[in-house]
Coordinates of C-alpha atoms in Angstrom, one line a residue:
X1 CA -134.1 -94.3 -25.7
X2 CA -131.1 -92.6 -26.9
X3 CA -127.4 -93.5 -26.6
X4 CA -124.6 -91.2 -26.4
X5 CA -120.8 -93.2 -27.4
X6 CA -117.8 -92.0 -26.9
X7 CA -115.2 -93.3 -29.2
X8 CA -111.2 -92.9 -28.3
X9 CA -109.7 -93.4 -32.0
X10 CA -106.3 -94.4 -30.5
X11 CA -107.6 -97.5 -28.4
X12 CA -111.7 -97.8 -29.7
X13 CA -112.2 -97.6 -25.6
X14 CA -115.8 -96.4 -25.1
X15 CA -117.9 -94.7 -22.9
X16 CA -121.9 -95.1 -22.7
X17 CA -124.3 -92.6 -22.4
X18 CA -128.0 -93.6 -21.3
X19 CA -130.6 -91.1 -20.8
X20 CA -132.5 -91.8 -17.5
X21 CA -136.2 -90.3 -16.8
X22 CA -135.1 -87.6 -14.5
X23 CA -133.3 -84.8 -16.6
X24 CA -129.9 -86.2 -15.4
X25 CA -127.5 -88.6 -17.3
X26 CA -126.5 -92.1 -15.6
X27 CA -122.9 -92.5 -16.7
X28 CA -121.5 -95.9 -17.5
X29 CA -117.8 -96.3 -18.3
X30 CA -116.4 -99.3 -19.5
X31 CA -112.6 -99.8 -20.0
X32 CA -111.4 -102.7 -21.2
X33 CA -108.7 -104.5 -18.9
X34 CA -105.0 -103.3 -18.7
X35 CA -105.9 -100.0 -20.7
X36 CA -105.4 -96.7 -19.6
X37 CA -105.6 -93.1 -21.0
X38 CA -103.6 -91.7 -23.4
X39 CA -103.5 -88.4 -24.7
X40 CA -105.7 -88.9 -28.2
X41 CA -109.2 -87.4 -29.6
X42 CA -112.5 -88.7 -28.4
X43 CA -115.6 -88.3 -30.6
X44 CA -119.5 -88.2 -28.9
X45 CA -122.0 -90.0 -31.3
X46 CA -126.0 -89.1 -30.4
X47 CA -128.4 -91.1 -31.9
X48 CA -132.3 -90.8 -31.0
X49 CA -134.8 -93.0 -31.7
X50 CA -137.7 -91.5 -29.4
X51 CA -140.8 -89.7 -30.9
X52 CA -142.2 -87.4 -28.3
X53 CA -145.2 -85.4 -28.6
X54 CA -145.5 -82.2 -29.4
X55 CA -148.1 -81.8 -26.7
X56 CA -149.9 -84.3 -24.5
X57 CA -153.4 -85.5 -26.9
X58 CA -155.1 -85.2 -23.9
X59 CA -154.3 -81.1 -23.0
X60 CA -156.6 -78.7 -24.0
X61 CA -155.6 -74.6 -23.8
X62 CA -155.9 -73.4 -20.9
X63 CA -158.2 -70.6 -22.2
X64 CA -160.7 -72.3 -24.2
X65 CA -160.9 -69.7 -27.3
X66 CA -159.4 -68.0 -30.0
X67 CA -156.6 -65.3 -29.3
X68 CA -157.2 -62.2 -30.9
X69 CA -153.9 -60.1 -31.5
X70 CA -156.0 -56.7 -31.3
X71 CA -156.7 -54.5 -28.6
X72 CA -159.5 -53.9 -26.2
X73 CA -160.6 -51.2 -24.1
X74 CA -160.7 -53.9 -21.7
X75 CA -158.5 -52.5 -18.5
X76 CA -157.8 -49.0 -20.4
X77 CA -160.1 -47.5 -16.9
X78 CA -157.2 -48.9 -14.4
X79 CA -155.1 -47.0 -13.3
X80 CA -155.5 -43.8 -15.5
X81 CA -159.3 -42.9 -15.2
X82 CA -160.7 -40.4 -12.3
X83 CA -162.5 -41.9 -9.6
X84 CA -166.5 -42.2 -9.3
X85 CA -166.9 -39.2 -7.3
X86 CA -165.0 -37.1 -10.2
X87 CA -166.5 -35.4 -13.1
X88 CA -167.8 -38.0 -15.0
X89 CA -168.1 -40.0 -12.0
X90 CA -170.1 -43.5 -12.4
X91 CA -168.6 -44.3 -15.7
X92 CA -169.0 -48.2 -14.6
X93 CA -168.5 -47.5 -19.0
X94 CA -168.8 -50.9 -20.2
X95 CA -165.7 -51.2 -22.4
X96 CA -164.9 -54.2 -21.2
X97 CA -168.8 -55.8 -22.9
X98 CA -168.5 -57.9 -26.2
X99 CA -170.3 -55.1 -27.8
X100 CA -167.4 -52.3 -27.9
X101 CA -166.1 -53.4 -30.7
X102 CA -167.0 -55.2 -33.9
X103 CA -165.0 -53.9 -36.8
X104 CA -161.8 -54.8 -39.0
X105 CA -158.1 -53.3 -37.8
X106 CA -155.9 -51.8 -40.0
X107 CA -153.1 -53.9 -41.7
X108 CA -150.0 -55.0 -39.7
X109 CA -147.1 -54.3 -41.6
X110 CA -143.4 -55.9 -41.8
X111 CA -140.7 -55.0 -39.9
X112 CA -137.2 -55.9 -38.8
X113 CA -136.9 -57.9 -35.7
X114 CA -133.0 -58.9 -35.0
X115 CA -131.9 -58.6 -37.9
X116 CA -134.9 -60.4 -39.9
X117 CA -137.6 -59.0 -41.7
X118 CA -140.9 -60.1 -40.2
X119 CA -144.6 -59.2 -40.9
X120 CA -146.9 -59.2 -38.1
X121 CA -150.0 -61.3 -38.6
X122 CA -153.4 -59.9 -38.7
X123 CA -156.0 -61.0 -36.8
X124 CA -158.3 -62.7 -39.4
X125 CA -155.0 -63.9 -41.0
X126 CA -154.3 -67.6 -41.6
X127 CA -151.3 -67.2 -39.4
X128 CA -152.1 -64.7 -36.5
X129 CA -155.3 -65.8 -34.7
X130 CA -154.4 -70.0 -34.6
X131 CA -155.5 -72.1 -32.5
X132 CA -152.8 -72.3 -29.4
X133 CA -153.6 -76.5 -30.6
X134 CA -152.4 -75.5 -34.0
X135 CA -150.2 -73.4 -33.0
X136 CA -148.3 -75.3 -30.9
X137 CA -148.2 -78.0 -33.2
X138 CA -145.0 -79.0 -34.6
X139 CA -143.1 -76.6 -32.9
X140 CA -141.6 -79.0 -30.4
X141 CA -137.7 -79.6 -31.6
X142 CA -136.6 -82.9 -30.1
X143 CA -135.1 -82.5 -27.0
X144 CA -132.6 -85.5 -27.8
X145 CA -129.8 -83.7 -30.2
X146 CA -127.3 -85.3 -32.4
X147 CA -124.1 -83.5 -32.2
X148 CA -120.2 -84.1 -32.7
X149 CA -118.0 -82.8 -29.3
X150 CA -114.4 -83.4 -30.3
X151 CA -111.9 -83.3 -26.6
X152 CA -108.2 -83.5 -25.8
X153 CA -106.9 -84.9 -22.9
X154 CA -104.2 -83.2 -22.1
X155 CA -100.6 -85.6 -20.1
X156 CA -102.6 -86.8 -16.7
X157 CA -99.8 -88.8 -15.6
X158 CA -100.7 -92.1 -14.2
X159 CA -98.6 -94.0 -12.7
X160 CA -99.2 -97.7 -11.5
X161 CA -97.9 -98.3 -7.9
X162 CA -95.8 -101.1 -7.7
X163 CA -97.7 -102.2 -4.0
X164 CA -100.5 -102.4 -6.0
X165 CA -103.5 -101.2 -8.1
X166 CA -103.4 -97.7 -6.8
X167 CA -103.2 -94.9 -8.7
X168 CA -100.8 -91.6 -8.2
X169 CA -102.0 -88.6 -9.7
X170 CA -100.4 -84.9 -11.0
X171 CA -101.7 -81.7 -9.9
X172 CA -103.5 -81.3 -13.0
X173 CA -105.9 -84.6 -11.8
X174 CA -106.8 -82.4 -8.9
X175 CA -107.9 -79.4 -11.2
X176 CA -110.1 -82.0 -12.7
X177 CA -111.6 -83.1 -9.6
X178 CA -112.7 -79.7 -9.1
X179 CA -113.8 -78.6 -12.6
X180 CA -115.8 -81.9 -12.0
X181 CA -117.5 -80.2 -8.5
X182 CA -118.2 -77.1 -10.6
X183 CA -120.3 -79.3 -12.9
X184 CA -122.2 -80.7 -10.6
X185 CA -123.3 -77.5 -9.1
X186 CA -124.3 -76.7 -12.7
X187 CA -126.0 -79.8 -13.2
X188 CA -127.9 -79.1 -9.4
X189 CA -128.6 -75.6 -10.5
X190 CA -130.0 -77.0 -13.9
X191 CA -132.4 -79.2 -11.9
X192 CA -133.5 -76.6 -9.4
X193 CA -134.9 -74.7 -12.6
X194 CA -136.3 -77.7 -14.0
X195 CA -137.9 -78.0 -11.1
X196 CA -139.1 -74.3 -10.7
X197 CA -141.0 -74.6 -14.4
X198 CA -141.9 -77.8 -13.5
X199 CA -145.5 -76.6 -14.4
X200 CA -144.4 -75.4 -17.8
X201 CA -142.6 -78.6 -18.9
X202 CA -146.2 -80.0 -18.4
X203 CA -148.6 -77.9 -19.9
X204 CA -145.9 -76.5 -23.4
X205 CA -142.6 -77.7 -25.1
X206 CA -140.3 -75.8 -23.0
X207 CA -136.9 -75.0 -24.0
X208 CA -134.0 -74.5 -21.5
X209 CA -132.5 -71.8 -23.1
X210 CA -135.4 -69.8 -22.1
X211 CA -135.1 -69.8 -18.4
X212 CA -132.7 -66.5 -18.6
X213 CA -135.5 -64.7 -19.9
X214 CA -138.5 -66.5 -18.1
X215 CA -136.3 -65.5 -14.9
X216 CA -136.2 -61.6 -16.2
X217 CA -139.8 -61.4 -17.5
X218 CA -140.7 -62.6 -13.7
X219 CA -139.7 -59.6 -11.8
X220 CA -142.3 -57.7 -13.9
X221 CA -144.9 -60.3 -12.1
X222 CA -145.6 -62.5 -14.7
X223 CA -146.3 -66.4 -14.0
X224 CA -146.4 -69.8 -15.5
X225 CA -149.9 -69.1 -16.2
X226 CA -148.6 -65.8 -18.5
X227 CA -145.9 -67.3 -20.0
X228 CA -148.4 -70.1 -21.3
X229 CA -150.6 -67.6 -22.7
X230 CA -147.4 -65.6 -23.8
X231 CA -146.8 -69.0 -25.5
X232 CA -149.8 -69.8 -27.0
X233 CA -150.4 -66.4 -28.4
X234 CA -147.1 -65.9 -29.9
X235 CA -144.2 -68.4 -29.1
X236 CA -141.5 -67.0 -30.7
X237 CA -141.3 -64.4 -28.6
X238 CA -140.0 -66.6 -25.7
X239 CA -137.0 -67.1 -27.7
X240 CA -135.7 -63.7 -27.5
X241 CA -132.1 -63.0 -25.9
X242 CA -132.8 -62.5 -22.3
X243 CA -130.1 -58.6 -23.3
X244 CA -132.4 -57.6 -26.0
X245 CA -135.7 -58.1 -24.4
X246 CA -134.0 -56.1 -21.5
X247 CA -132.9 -53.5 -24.1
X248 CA -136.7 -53.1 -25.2
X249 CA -138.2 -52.9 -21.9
X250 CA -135.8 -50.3 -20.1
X251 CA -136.4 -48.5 -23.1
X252 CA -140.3 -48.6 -22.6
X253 CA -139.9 -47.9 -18.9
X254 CA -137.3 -45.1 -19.7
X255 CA -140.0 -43.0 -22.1
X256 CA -142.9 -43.6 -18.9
X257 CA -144.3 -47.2 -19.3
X258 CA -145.1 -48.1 -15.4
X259 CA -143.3 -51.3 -13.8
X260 CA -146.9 -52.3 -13.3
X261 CA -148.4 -51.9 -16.7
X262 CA -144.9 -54.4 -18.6
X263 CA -147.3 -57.1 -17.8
X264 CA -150.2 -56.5 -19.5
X265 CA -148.4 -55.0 -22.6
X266 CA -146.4 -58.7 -22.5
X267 CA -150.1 -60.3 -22.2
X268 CA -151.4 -58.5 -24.8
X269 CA -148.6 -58.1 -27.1
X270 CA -145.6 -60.5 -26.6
X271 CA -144.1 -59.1 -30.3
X272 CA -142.7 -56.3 -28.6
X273 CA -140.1 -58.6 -27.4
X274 CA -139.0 -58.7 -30.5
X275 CA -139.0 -55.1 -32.0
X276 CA -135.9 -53.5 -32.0
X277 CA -135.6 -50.1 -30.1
X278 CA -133.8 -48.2 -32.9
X279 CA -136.1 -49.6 -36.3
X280 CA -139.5 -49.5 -34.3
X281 CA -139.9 -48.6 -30.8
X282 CA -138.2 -44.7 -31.3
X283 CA -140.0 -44.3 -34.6
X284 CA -143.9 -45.1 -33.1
X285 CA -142.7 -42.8 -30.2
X286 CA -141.8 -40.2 -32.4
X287 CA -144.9 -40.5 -33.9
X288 CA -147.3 -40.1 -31.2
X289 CA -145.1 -36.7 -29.9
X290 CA -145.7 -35.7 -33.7
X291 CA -149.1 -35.8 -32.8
X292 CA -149.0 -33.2 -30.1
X293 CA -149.2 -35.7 -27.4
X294 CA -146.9 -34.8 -24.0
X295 CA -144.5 -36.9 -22.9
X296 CA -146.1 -37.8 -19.8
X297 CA -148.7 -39.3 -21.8
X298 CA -147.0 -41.4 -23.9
X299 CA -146.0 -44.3 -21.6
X300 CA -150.2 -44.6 -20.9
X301 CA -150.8 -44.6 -24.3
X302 CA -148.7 -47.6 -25.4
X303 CA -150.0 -49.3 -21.9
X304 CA -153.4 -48.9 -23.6
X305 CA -152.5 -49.9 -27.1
X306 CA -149.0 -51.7 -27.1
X307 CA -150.4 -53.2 -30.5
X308 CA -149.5 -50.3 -32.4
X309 CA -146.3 -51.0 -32.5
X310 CA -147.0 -53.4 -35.1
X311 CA -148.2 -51.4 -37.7
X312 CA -146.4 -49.3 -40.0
X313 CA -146.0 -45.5 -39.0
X314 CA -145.6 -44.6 -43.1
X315 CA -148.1 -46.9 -44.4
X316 CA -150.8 -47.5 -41.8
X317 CA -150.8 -44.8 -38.8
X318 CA -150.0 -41.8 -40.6
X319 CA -152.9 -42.7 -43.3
X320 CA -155.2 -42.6 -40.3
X321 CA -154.4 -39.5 -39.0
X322 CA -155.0 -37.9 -42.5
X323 CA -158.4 -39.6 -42.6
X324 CA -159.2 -38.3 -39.4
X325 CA -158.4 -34.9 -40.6
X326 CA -159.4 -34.5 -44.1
X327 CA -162.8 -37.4 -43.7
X328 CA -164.1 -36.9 -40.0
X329 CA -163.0 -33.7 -40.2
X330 CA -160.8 -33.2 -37.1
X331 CA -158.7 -30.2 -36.5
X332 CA -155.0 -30.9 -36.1
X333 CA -154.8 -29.6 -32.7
X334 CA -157.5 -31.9 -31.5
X335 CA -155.7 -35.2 -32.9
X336 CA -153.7 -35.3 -29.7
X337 CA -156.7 -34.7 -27.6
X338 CA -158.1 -38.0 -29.4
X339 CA -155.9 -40.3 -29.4
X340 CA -155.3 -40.0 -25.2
X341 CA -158.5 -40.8 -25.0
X342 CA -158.7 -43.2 -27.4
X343 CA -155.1 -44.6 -28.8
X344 CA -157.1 -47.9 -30.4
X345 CA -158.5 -45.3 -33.2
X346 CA -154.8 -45.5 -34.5
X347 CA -155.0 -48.8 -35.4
X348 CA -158.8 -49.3 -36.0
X349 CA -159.9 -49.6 -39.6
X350 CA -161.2 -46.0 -39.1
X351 CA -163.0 -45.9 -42.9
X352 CA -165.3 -48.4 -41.8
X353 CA -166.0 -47.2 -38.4
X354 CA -166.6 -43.4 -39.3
X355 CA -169.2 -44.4 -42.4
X356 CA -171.5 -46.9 -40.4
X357 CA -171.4 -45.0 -37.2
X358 CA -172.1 -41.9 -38.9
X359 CA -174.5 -42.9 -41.2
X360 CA -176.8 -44.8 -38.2
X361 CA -176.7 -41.6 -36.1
X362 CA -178.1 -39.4 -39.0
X363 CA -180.9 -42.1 -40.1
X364 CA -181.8 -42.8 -36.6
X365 CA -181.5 -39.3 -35.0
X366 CA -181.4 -37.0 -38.1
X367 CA -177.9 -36.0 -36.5
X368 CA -175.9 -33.4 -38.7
X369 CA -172.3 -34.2 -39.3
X370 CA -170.9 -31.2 -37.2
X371 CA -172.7 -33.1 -34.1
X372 CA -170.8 -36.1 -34.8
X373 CA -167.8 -34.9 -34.7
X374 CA -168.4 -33.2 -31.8
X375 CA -169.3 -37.0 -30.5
X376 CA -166.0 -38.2 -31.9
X377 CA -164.0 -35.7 -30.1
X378 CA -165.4 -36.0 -26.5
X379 CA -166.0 -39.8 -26.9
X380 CA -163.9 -41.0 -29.5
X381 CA -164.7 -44.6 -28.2
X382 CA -168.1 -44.8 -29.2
X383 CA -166.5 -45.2 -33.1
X384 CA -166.1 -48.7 -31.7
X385 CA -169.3 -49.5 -30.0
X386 CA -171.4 -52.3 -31.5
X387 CA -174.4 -50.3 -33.4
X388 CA -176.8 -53.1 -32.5
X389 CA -175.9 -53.8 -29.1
X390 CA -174.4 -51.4 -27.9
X391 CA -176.0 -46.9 -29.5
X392 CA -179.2 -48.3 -30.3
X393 CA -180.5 -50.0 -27.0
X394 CA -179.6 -46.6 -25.3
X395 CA -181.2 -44.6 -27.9
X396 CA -184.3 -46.5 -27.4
X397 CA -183.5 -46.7 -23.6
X398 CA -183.8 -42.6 -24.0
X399 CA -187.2 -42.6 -25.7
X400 CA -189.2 -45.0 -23.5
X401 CA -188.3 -42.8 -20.6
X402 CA -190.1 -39.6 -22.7
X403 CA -186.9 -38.2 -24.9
X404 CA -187.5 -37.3 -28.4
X405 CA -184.8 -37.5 -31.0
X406 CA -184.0 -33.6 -30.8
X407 CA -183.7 -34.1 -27.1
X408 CA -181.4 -37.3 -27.4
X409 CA -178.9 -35.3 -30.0
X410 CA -178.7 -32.9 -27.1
X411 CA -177.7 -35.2 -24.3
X412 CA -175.5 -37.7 -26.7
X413 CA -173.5 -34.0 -27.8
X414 CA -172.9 -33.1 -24.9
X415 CA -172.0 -36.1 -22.8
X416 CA -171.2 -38.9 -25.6
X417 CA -170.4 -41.3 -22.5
X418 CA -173.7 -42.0 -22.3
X419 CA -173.4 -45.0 -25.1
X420 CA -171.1 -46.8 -23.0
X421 CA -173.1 -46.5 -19.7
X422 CA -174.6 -49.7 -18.6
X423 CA -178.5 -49.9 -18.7
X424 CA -179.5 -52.0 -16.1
X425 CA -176.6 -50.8 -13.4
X426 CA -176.3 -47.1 -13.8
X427 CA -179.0 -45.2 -16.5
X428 CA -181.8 -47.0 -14.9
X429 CA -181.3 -46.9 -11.6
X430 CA -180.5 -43.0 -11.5
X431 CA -183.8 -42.2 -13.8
X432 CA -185.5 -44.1 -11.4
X433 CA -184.2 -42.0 -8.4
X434 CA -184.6 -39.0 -10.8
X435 CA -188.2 -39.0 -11.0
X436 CA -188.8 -40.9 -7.6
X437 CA -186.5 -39.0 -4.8
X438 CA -185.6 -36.0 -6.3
X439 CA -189.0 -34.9 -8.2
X440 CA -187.3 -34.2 -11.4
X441 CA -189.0 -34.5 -15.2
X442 CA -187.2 -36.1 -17.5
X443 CA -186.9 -32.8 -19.6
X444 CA -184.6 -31.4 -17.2
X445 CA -182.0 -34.1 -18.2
X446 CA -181.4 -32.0 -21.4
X447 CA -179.9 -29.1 -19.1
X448 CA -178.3 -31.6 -16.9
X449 CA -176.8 -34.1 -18.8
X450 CA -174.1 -34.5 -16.1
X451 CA -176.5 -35.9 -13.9
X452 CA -176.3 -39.2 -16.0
X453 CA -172.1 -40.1 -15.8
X454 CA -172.3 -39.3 -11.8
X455 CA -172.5 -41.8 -9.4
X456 CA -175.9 -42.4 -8.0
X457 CA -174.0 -44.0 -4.8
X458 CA -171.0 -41.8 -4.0
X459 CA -172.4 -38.3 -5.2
X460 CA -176.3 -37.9 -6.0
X461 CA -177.6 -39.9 -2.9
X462 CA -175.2 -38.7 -0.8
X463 CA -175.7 -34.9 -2.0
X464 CA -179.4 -35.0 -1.6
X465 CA -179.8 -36.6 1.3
X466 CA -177.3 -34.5 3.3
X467 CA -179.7 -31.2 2.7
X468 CA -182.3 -33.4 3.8
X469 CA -181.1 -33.5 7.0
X470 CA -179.9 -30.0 7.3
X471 CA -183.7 -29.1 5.7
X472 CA -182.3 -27.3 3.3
X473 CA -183.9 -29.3 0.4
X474 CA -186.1 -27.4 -1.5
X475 CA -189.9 -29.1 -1.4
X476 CA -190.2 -29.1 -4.8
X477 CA -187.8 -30.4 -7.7
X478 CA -184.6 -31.2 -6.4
X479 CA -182.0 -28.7 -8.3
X480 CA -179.6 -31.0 -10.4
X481 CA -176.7 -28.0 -9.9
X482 CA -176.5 -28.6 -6.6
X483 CA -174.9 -32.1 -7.8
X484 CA -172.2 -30.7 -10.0
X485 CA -169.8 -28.7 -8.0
X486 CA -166.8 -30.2 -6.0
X487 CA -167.7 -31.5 -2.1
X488 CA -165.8 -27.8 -1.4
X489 CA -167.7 -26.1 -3.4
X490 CA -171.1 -27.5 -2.2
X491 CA -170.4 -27.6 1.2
X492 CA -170.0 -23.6 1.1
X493 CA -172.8 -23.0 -1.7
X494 CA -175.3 -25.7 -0.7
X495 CA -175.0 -27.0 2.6
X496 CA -173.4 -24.0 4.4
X497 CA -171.3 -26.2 6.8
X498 CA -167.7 -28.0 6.9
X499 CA -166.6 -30.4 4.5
X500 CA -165.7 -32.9 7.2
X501 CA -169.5 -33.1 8.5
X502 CA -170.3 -33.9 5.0
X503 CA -167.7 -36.7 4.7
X504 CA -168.3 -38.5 7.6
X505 CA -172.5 -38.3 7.0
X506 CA -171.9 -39.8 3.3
X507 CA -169.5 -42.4 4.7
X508 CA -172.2 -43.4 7.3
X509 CA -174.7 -43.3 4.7
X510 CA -172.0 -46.1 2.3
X511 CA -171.9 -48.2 5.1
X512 CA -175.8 -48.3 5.7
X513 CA -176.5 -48.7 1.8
X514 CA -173.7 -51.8 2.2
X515 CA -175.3 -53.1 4.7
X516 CA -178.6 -53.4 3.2
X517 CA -177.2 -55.1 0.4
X518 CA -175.3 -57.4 2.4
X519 CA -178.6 -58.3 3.9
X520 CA -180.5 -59.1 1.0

């Protein structure tokens, strides 16, 4: 309980403060008998002797887990990959699997956030991967604050009428009265918030200076379950100035960052709140144009890797790029090429990655360095792909189905995607229909590598069973080159008939295949 007093020094009347359970103060005034106001100084005197929790014992995070600060390839396929029925079609690519990625990132470095010099925490730090328990804990100011508010009262003339104890009061009284109505729309405005984070005063010690920006960061879609997660992974960053967190993201969504994509960057990386546009945010975009990278680009790039922002162009991103160059042995006009498909190998510990990955592939395979970096440069996601769960099942995968090692250097070179495809869901199932429907060997997958990444559902079934129909299948082997052209281009080379016959016999076919399944 905690008691506000309010002291006039001229006649030691006082007023009572007592905090009630709803966020509202219950005002008692007591006056002693014949007194009245006089113009005079009034001190406020807060004393607290409640001990709130920092967090209720009995709440447990939400999530259940440890929050790393790095990023995933999780989501990266969204919004900017090409549907199944493009090139590399049925790339159901399992970068979203525990296995993608196993090794140490690069070294955060400091930087100045309003005015402050910061250093970002690495993930294995002490300080960067707590507990959202231990996090949490002891952050919670008390909400109870001592303070001194000194007032004048400026000549209200009261006047006692002589009928009676009725008072007679100035203009000035009425200006009162309606600074007082002003209040109390504050006060009603005050509790309508309350009342709209009603779920975040339960679950996190919520502040409520923060509403401007909670109220901002919610037209990019983000909800009390976000900003609990925002909170748990980095608090701080819910204490930013609702202008310069404005600042940062029309900067973000000036250079190409979709409306769509603030969300997930807030998710994943809530420090960006807190970088300032003219010390960070220019310099890591001048960085990636440095790189060759167009300017359409860039807003995908930091949707798929806002993290880099934390590390430090002199000290950690540019010594990346040179090991890239001078190690792996990429050419400088390929670096852009690289790092669109894969901006994480900025701020991967790419040493590490490059050495094991390089050295399993030329024990297992006997795979010469130039076909490596040939790997690297079409699939430079694969330098992240657990060794152990992830290139070695498909290797093995590849040799029970007939492939020797030669022949598996061949198919990996040309269409590196193959380590991320999933075994049971896509290369099984289309070597199955391989050898079963469309009378193939397995040999002819070396000249056909293609036939792998596309999808077995919206292109090779489809495909093969439309020159079925028109019996204009061969009776033999099936040719795989009737499956790589566009829909166009097979309609007129293959099929000999309109594109829209096609369409609407493949889009009977889907809705039989669905049917099937929805049966079983």
């Amino acid at each position: 309980m905690a008691a506000l007093t309010l002291h006039n020094f001229s006649h030691f009347d006082s007023i009572l403060f007592f905090p009630s359970s709803s966020s509202s103060w219950n005002l008692s005034l007591a006056l002693k008998n014949g007194a009245s106001f006089k113009k005079g100084k009034f001190l406020v005197f807060l004393s607290t002797h409640s001990n709130p929790k920092i967090l209720k014992s009995n709440k447990k995070s939400r999530f259940g887990q440890r929050i790393t600060p790095y990023d995933t390839d999780e989501e990266e396929e969204d919004d900017d990959e090409e549907d199944e029925d493009g090139e590399f079609g049925d790339s159901d690519g399992m970068a979203g699997d525990d296995w993608l990625m196993n090794d140490d990132f690069a070294q955060p470095h400091e930087y100045f956030v309003n005015g402050k010099k910061i250093k970002s925490h690495k993930g294995s730090g002490k300080g960067g991967n707590q507990r959202p328990e231990e996090q949490r804990k002891g952050s919670k100011a008390l909400k109870s604050r001592q303070g001194l508010i000194a007032s004048e009262h400026g000549n209200d003339d009261l006047r006692r009428n002589s009928a009676g104890d009725f008072y007679h009061t100035s203009n000035k009284m009425k200006e009162a009265g309606s600074f007082g109505v002003d209040e109390e729309r504050k006060t009603v405005s005050k509790t309508s918030k309350e009342n709209r984070y009603q779920r975040l005063y339960d679950e996190i010690d919520l502040d409520e200076k923060w509403f401007p920006l909670l109220d901002y960061l919610s037209t990019f879609g983000l909800k009390d379950s976000h900003f609990i997660q925002i909170y748990e992974r980095h608090m701080p960053s819910l204490q930013i100035n609702v202008c310069s967190a404005r600042e940062r993201l029309e900067y973000l969504l000036s250079i190409g960052v979709k409306q769509r994509d603030v969300r997930r960057i807030l998710l994943r990386q809530p420090q960006i709140l807190e970088y300032t546009v003219e010390n960070n945010l220019k310099s890591h975009v001048a960085f990636l144009m440095g790189l060759g990278i167009p300017n359409s680009r860039i807003g995908q790039i930091i949707a798929r890797a806002p993290s880099l922002f934390s590390y430090s162009v002199e000290n950690s991103l540019k010594p990346t790029v040179r090991y890239l160059i001078e190690e792996v042995g990429i050419n400088e006009h390929d670096l852009g090429k690289v790092v669109q498909l894969s901006p994480q190998i900025l701020v991967q510990r790419i040493d590490i990655s490059w050495n094991t990955r390089y050295m399993f592939l030329s024990k297992e395979l006997g795979a010469p360095r130039d076909s490596i970096v040939k790997m690297v440069k079409k699939h430079p996601q694969f330098l992240h792909y657990s060794i152990d769960d992830g290139l070695l099942p498909r290797i093995n995968f590849l040799r029970s189905i007939g492939m020797c090692n030669s022949d598996i250097l061949k198919v990996l070179t040309s269409l590196t995607q193959v380590l991320s495809l999933s075994l049971e869901d896509n290369l099984k199932p289309k070597y199955l229909y391989l050898v079963n429907e469309l009378n193939n060997e397995v040999h002819s997958l070396t000249k056909y590598p293609m036939y792998l990444s596309l999808s077995l559902d919206q292109r090779i079934r489809p495909r093969h069973r439309f020159l079925v129909s028109l019996k204009k299948a061969p009776k033999g082997p099936f040719p795989l080159g009737s499956l790589v052209p566009t829909d166009e281009c097979f309609c007129q080379q293959w099929a000999g008939t309109s594109l829209d016959k096609y369409l609407a016999f493949r889009q009977r076919l889907l809705l039989k295949e669905f049917a099937k399944k929805y049966e079983k």
